């Protein structure tokens, strides 16, 4: 029974099953060490598209993978629509989207946040900008 | 020095060897990481100030997170399962800086409080006691 990851997943190397060890890839970033200056650090991950054969139903239920064979489809019991909703929700979780912005991510308007907390544009960013321009001006509250 | 925004911070737990983000969180608190000292004042000292020395040990942090609880969500179900299984589980906090920087904590004690109030969504508070140095 197999499932295919739809999103890259950071790896807990201590607890990863042995069959996936050679599938690990690294993403590098620069960090500043207080004594050594700039240092290169790495984070292990499994790329999207990796096939998993353990906890198959779990990965599908969490929205991290789709069934890769008929056995997985039958075991998980989700319809294609339910799987699409789960994978969308997981992408939202993994992007760190906070509940107040769920509707913006769901509409494809944002894909995450920039360093300064502003929205990172999504595929439908133009709709967000157009909505901002046409939104009615807020009226001041009438005095009590 | 950059000021990092909180929005976008992700708390993930290790499930089946990969990290799964916990959904619907509204805050993450990592506290009580502190070096342990002991008093070195002696009875015959004249200085009124107590003195201290490092013991060489550090208390690992406790992670607390609050969020909207969804009992049907797989990540919340997995966390709830730890209350029964007591399985040591790694948790990762990923910040929103340019790297992005992340830290892994070994969770050894777990708590889950739930609250349902009339004017709010169903909320849960997670408490994770950690062991050893974050990596």
CSV table of C-alpha atoms in Angstrom, one decimal:
chain,number,residue,atom,x,y,z
A,1,UNK,CA,0.0,0.0,0.0
A,2,UNK,CA,1.5,3.4,-1.0
A,3,UNK,CA,0.9,7.1,-0.8
A,4,UNK,CA,2.6,10.0,-2.5
A,5,UNK,CA,3.5,13.1,-0.5
A,6,UNK,CA,1.9,16.3,-1.9
A,7,UNK,CA,4.0,18.7,0.1
A,8,UNK,CA,7.6,18.6,1.3
A,9,UNK,CA,7.8,17.5,4.9
A,10,UNK,CA,10.6,18.2,7.4
A,11,UNK,CA,12.0,15.0,8.7
A,12,UNK,CA,12.6,13.7,12.3
A,13,UNK,CA,15.7,11.7,11.4
A,14,UNK,CA,15.7,9.9,14.8
A,15,UNK,CA,12.3,8.3,14.1
A,16,UNK,CA,12.2,8.0,10.3
A,17,UNK,CA,11.9,4.5,8.9
A,18,UNK,CA,15.0,3.2,7.3
A,19,UNK,CA,13.6,2.8,3.8
A,20,UNK,CA,13.2,6.6,3.5
A,21,UNK,CA,16.7,7.5,4.7
A,22,UNK,CA,18.1,7.7,1.1
A,23,UNK,CA,15.2,9.9,0.1
A,24,UNK,CA,16.2,12.7,2.5
A,25,UNK,CA,17.2,15.9,0.9
A,26,UNK,CA,18.7,19.0,2.6
A,27,UNK,CA,17.7,22.7,2.5
A,28,UNK,CA,20.4,25.1,3.5
A,29,UNK,CA,20.3,28.4,5.1
A,30,UNK,CA,22.8,30.8,6.6
A,31,UNK,CA,22.8,31.5,10.3
A,32,UNK,CA,25.1,33.7,12.5
A,33,UNK,CA,27.0,31.9,15.3
A,34,UNK,CA,28.0,34.2,18.1
A,35,UNK,CA,31.7,33.0,17.9
A,36,UNK,CA,32.0,31.5,14.4
A,37,UNK,CA,30.3,34.2,12.4
A,38,UNK,CA,28.3,33.1,9.3
A,39,UNK,CA,27.6,29.4,9.3
A,40,UNK,CA,25.7,27.1,6.9
A,41,UNK,CA,23.0,25.1,8.5
A,42,UNK,CA,20.8,22.4,7.0
A,43,UNK,CA,17.3,21.0,7.6
A,44,UNK,CA,16.5,17.5,6.3
A,45,UNK,CA,13.2,17.0,4.4
A,46,UNK,CA,11.4,14.6,2.1
A,47,UNK,CA,10.4,16.3,-1.2
A,48,UNK,CA,6.9,16.3,-2.5
A,49,UNK,CA,6.4,13.3,-4.7
A,50,UNK,CA,8.1,10.9,-2.3
A,51,UNK,CA,6.4,7.6,-2.0
A,52,UNK,CA,5.7,6.3,1.5
A,53,UNK,CA,4.7,2.8,2.5
A,54,UNK,CA,4.3,3.3,6.3
A,55,UNK,CA,1.4,5.0,8.1
A,56,UNK,CA,-0.2,5.4,4.6
A,57,UNK,CA,-3.7,6.1,5.9
A,58,UNK,CA,-2.3,8.5,8.4
A,59,UNK,CA,-0.4,10.6,5.8
A,60,UNK,CA,-3.6,10.7,3.7
A,61,UNK,CA,-5.8,11.6,6.7
A,62,UNK,CA,-3.5,14.4,7.7
A,63,UNK,CA,-3.6,15.8,4.2
A,64,UNK,CA,0.1,15.3,3.5
A,65,UNK,CA,-0.3,12.6,0.8
A,66,UNK,CA,-2.6,11.1,-1.8
A,67,UNK,CA,-3.2,7.4,-2.4
A,68,UNK,CA,-0.8,6.0,-4.9
A,69,UNK,CA,-2.5,2.7,-5.4
A,70,UNK,CA,-6.0,1.1,-5.2
A,71,UNK,CA,-5.2,-0.5,-1.9
A,72,UNK,CA,-4.5,2.9,-0.3
A,73,UNK,CA,-7.7,4.4,-1.9
A,74,UNK,CA,-9.8,1.6,-0.3
A,75,UNK,CA,-8.0,1.7,3.0
A,76,UNK,CA,-8.4,5.4,3.6
A,77,UNK,CA,-12.1,5.5,2.5
A,78,UNK,CA,-12.0,9.2,1.5
A,79,UNK,CA,-13.5,10.4,-1.8
A,80,UNK,CA,-11.2,12.4,-4.1
A,81,UNK,CA,-13.0,15.6,-3.0
A,82,UNK,CA,-12.4,14.8,0.7
A,83,UNK,CA,-8.7,14.2,-0.1
A,84,UNK,CA,-8.5,17.5,-2.0
A,85,UNK,CA,-10.0,19.3,1.0
A,86,UNK,CA,-7.6,17.6,3.4
A,87,UNK,CA,-4.5,18.4,1.3
A,88,UNK,CA,-5.6,22.0,1.0
A,89,UNK,CA,-6.1,22.3,4.7
A,90,UNK,CA,-2.7,20.8,5.4
A,91,UNK,CA,-1.0,23.2,3.0
A,92,UNK,CA,-2.7,26.0,5.0
A,93,UNK,CA,-1.5,24.6,8.3
A,94,UNK,CA,2.1,24.1,7.0
A,95,UNK,CA,2.2,27.7,5.7
A,96,UNK,CA,1.5,28.9,9.3
A,97,UNK,CA,-1.7,30.7,8.2
A,98,UNK,CA,-3.5,32.0,11.3
A,99,UNK,CA,-7.3,31.4,11.7
A,100,UNK,CA,-8.2,35.0,10.9
A,101,UNK,CA,-6.6,34.7,7.5
A,102,UNK,CA,-8.0,31.3,6.5
A,103,UNK,CA,-10.5,32.8,4.1
A,104,UNK,CA,-7.7,34.6,2.2
A,105,UNK,CA,-5.6,31.5,1.8
A,106,UNK,CA,-8.7,29.4,0.9
A,107,UNK,CA,-9.5,31.9,-1.9
A,108,UNK,CA,-5.9,31.7,-3.2
A,109,UNK,CA,-5.3,35.3,-2.4
A,110,UNK,CA,-2.3,34.8,-0.1
A,111,UNK,CA,0.3,32.0,0.2
A,112,UNK,CA,1.8,33.0,3.5
A,113,UNK,CA,3.4,35.9,5.3
A,114,UNK,CA,6.5,38.0,4.5
A,115,UNK,CA,9.1,38.7,7.2
A,116,UNK,CA,7.3,42.0,8.1
A,117,UNK,CA,4.0,40.2,8.6
A,118,UNK,CA,2.5,41.5,5.3
A,119,UNK,CA,0.8,39.0,3.1
A,120,UNK,CA,2.7,36.9,0.6
A,121,UNK,CA,0.7,37.0,-2.7
A,122,UNK,CA,-1.1,33.8,-3.8
A,123,UNK,CA,-2.2,32.9,-7.3
A,124,UNK,CA,-5.4,35.0,-6.8
A,125,UNK,CA,-3.6,38.1,-5.4
A,126,UNK,CA,-5.1,40.4,-8.0
A,127,UNK,CA,-8.6,39.7,-6.7
A,128,UNK,CA,-7.4,40.8,-3.2
A,129,UNK,CA,-6.0,44.0,-4.6
A,130,UNK,CA,-9.2,44.6,-6.6
A,131,UNK,CA,-11.4,44.0,-3.6
A,132,UNK,CA,-9.3,46.4,-1.5
A,133,UNK,CA,-9.7,49.2,-4.1
A,134,UNK,CA,-13.5,48.7,-4.4
A,135,UNK,CA,-14.3,48.2,-0.7
A,136,UNK,CA,-16.6,50.9,0.6
A,137,UNK,CA,-15.0,53.5,2.9
A,138,UNK,CA,-15.8,52.7,6.6
A,139,UNK,CA,-18.2,55.3,8.0
A,140,UNK,CA,-17.3,56.8,11.4
A,141,UNK,CA,-19.6,55.5,14.2
A,142,UNK,CA,-22.5,57.9,15.0
A,143,UNK,CA,-22.0,59.6,18.4
A,144,UNK,CA,-24.1,58.0,21.2
B,1,UNK,CA,18.6,43.5,14.1
B,2,UNK,CA,15.4,42.2,12.5
B,3,UNK,CA,12.2,42.2,14.3
B,4,UNK,CA,10.5,38.9,13.5
B,5,UNK,CA,6.7,38.7,13.3
B,6,UNK,CA,4.8,36.0,15.2
B,7,UNK,CA,2.4,35.4,12.4
B,8,UNK,CA,3.4,32.4,10.4
B,9,UNK,CA,5.2,30.6,13.3
B,10,UNK,CA,4.6,26.9,13.0
B,11,UNK,CA,4.6,24.3,15.8
B,12,UNK,CA,4.9,20.8,14.4
B,13,UNK,CA,5.0,17.4,16.0
B,14,UNK,CA,6.8,14.3,14.8
B,15,UNK,CA,4.4,11.7,13.5
B,16,UNK,CA,5.8,8.6,11.8
B,17,UNK,CA,9.1,10.3,11.3
B,18,UNK,CA,8.0,13.5,9.6
B,19,UNK,CA,6.8,16.8,11.1
B,20,UNK,CA,3.2,17.7,11.0
B,21,UNK,CA,2.1,21.2,11.7
B,22,UNK,CA,-0.5,21.5,14.5
B,23,UNK,CA,-3.5,23.4,13.1
B,24,UNK,CA,-5.5,26.5,14.3
B,25,UNK,CA,-2.9,27.7,16.8
B,26,UNK,CA,-3.2,31.3,18.0
B,27,UNK,CA,-0.1,31.5,20.2
B,28,UNK,CA,3.0,29.6,21.0
B,29,UNK,CA,5.0,30.2,24.2
B,30,UNK,CA,8.4,28.6,25.0
B,31,UNK,CA,9.3,29.5,28.6
B,32,UNK,CA,11.2,28.5,31.7
B,33,UNK,CA,14.4,27.7,29.9
B,34,UNK,CA,16.8,28.8,32.6
B,35,UNK,CA,20.2,28.0,34.1
B,36,UNK,CA,20.0,26.7,37.6
B,37,UNK,CA,21.9,28.5,40.3
B,38,UNK,CA,22.5,27.9,44.0
B,39,UNK,CA,23.1,30.3,46.8
B,40,UNK,CA,26.7,30.7,48.0
B,41,UNK,CA,26.1,33.2,50.8
B,42,UNK,CA,27.9,32.3,54.1
B,43,UNK,CA,26.9,33.1,57.6
B,44,UNK,CA,29.9,35.2,58.3
B,45,UNK,CA,29.8,37.4,55.2
B,46,UNK,CA,29.4,41.1,55.8
B,47,UNK,CA,27.9,42.0,52.3
B,48,UNK,CA,24.1,41.9,52.7
B,49,UNK,CA,23.7,40.8,49.1
B,50,UNK,CA,23.2,37.0,48.7
B,51,UNK,CA,25.6,35.5,46.2
B,52,UNK,CA,25.0,32.8,43.6
B,53,UNK,CA,26.9,30.4,41.4
B,54,UNK,CA,25.9,28.4,38.4
B,55,UNK,CA,25.2,24.7,39.1
B,56,UNK,CA,26.1,23.8,35.5
B,57,UNK,CA,22.6,22.6,34.9
B,58,UNK,CA,19.8,24.2,32.8
B,59,UNK,CA,16.1,23.6,33.1
B,60,UNK,CA,14.7,22.8,29.6
B,61,UNK,CA,11.8,24.9,28.4
B,62,UNK,CA,8.1,24.2,28.6
B,63,UNK,CA,6.2,24.8,25.4
B,64,UNK,CA,2.6,26.1,25.7
B,65,UNK,CA,0.4,26.7,22.8
B,66,UNK,CA,-3.2,27.8,22.5
B,67,UNK,CA,-5.5,27.3,19.5
B,68,UNK,CA,-9.0,26.5,18.3
B,69,UNK,CA,-9.5,22.8,19.0
B,70,UNK,CA,-10.8,20.5,16.2
B,71,UNK,CA,-11.5,17.0,17.5
B,72,UNK,CA,-11.7,15.7,14.0
B,73,UNK,CA,-8.3,17.2,12.9
B,74,UNK,CA,-5.6,14.6,12.6
B,75,UNK,CA,-2.9,16.7,14.2
B,76,UNK,CA,-5.0,17.4,17.3
B,77,UNK,CA,-6.0,13.7,17.5
B,78,UNK,CA,-2.3,12.7,17.3
B,79,UNK,CA,-1.4,15.1,20.1
B,80,UNK,CA,-4.3,13.8,22.2
B,81,UNK,CA,-3.0,10.3,21.7
B,82,UNK,CA,0.2,11.2,23.5
B,83,UNK,CA,-1.8,11.6,26.8
B,84,UNK,CA,-2.4,7.9,26.6
B,85,UNK,CA,0.7,6.6,25.0
B,86,UNK,CA,3.2,8.7,26.9
B,87,UNK,CA,5.5,8.4,23.9
B,88,UNK,CA,8.5,10.7,23.8
B,89,UNK,CA,7.9,12.9,20.8
B,90,UNK,CA,9.9,15.6,19.1
B,91,UNK,CA,8.3,19.0,18.4
B,92,UNK,CA,9.7,21.6,16.0
B,93,UNK,CA,9.1,25.4,16.1
B,94,UNK,CA,9.8,27.1,12.8
B,95,UNK,CA,10.1,30.9,13.0
B,96,UNK,CA,9.3,33.4,10.3
B,97,UNK,CA,12.8,34.8,9.8
B,98,UNK,CA,14.5,34.7,6.4
B,99,UNK,CA,16.2,31.3,6.9
B,100,UNK,CA,13.6,30.1,8.4
B,101,UNK,CA,15.2,29.1,11.7
B,102,UNK,CA,13.8,26.1,13.5
B,103,UNK,CA,14.4,24.4,16.8
B,104,UNK,CA,13.6,20.8,17.8
B,105,UNK,CA,12.5,20.0,21.4
B,106,UNK,CA,12.1,16.5,22.8
B,107,UNK,CA,8.6,16.3,24.5
B,108,UNK,CA,8.3,14.0,27.4
B,109,UNK,CA,5.3,15.3,29.3
B,110,UNK,CA,2.0,16.4,27.7
B,111,UNK,CA,-1.0,18.3,28.8
B,112,UNK,CA,-4.2,19.3,27.1
B,113,UNK,CA,-6.9,21.7,28.4
B,114,UNK,CA,-10.1,22.4,26.5
B,115,UNK,CA,-12.5,25.2,27.0
B,116,UNK,CA,-15.9,25.9,25.5
B,117,UNK,CA,-17.2,29.4,26.2
B,118,UNK,CA,-20.4,31.0,25.0
B,119,UNK,CA,-18.7,33.8,23.1
B,120,UNK,CA,-15.8,32.0,21.7
B,121,UNK,CA,-14.8,29.0,19.6
B,122,UNK,CA,-13.7,25.7,21.2
B,123,UNK,CA,-10.2,26.4,22.5
B,124,UNK,CA,-7.4,24.1,23.7
B,125,UNK,CA,-4.2,24.7,25.6
B,126,UNK,CA,-1.3,22.5,25.0
B,127,UNK,CA,1.5,22.1,27.5
B,128,UNK,CA,4.7,20.2,26.5
B,129,UNK,CA,7.4,19.4,29.1
B,130,UNK,CA,10.7,19.0,27.2
B,131,UNK,CA,13.9,17.2,28.1
B,132,UNK,CA,17.5,18.0,27.1
B,133,UNK,CA,18.8,20.8,25.0
B,134,UNK,CA,16.8,22.1,22.1
B,135,UNK,CA,18.6,21.3,18.8
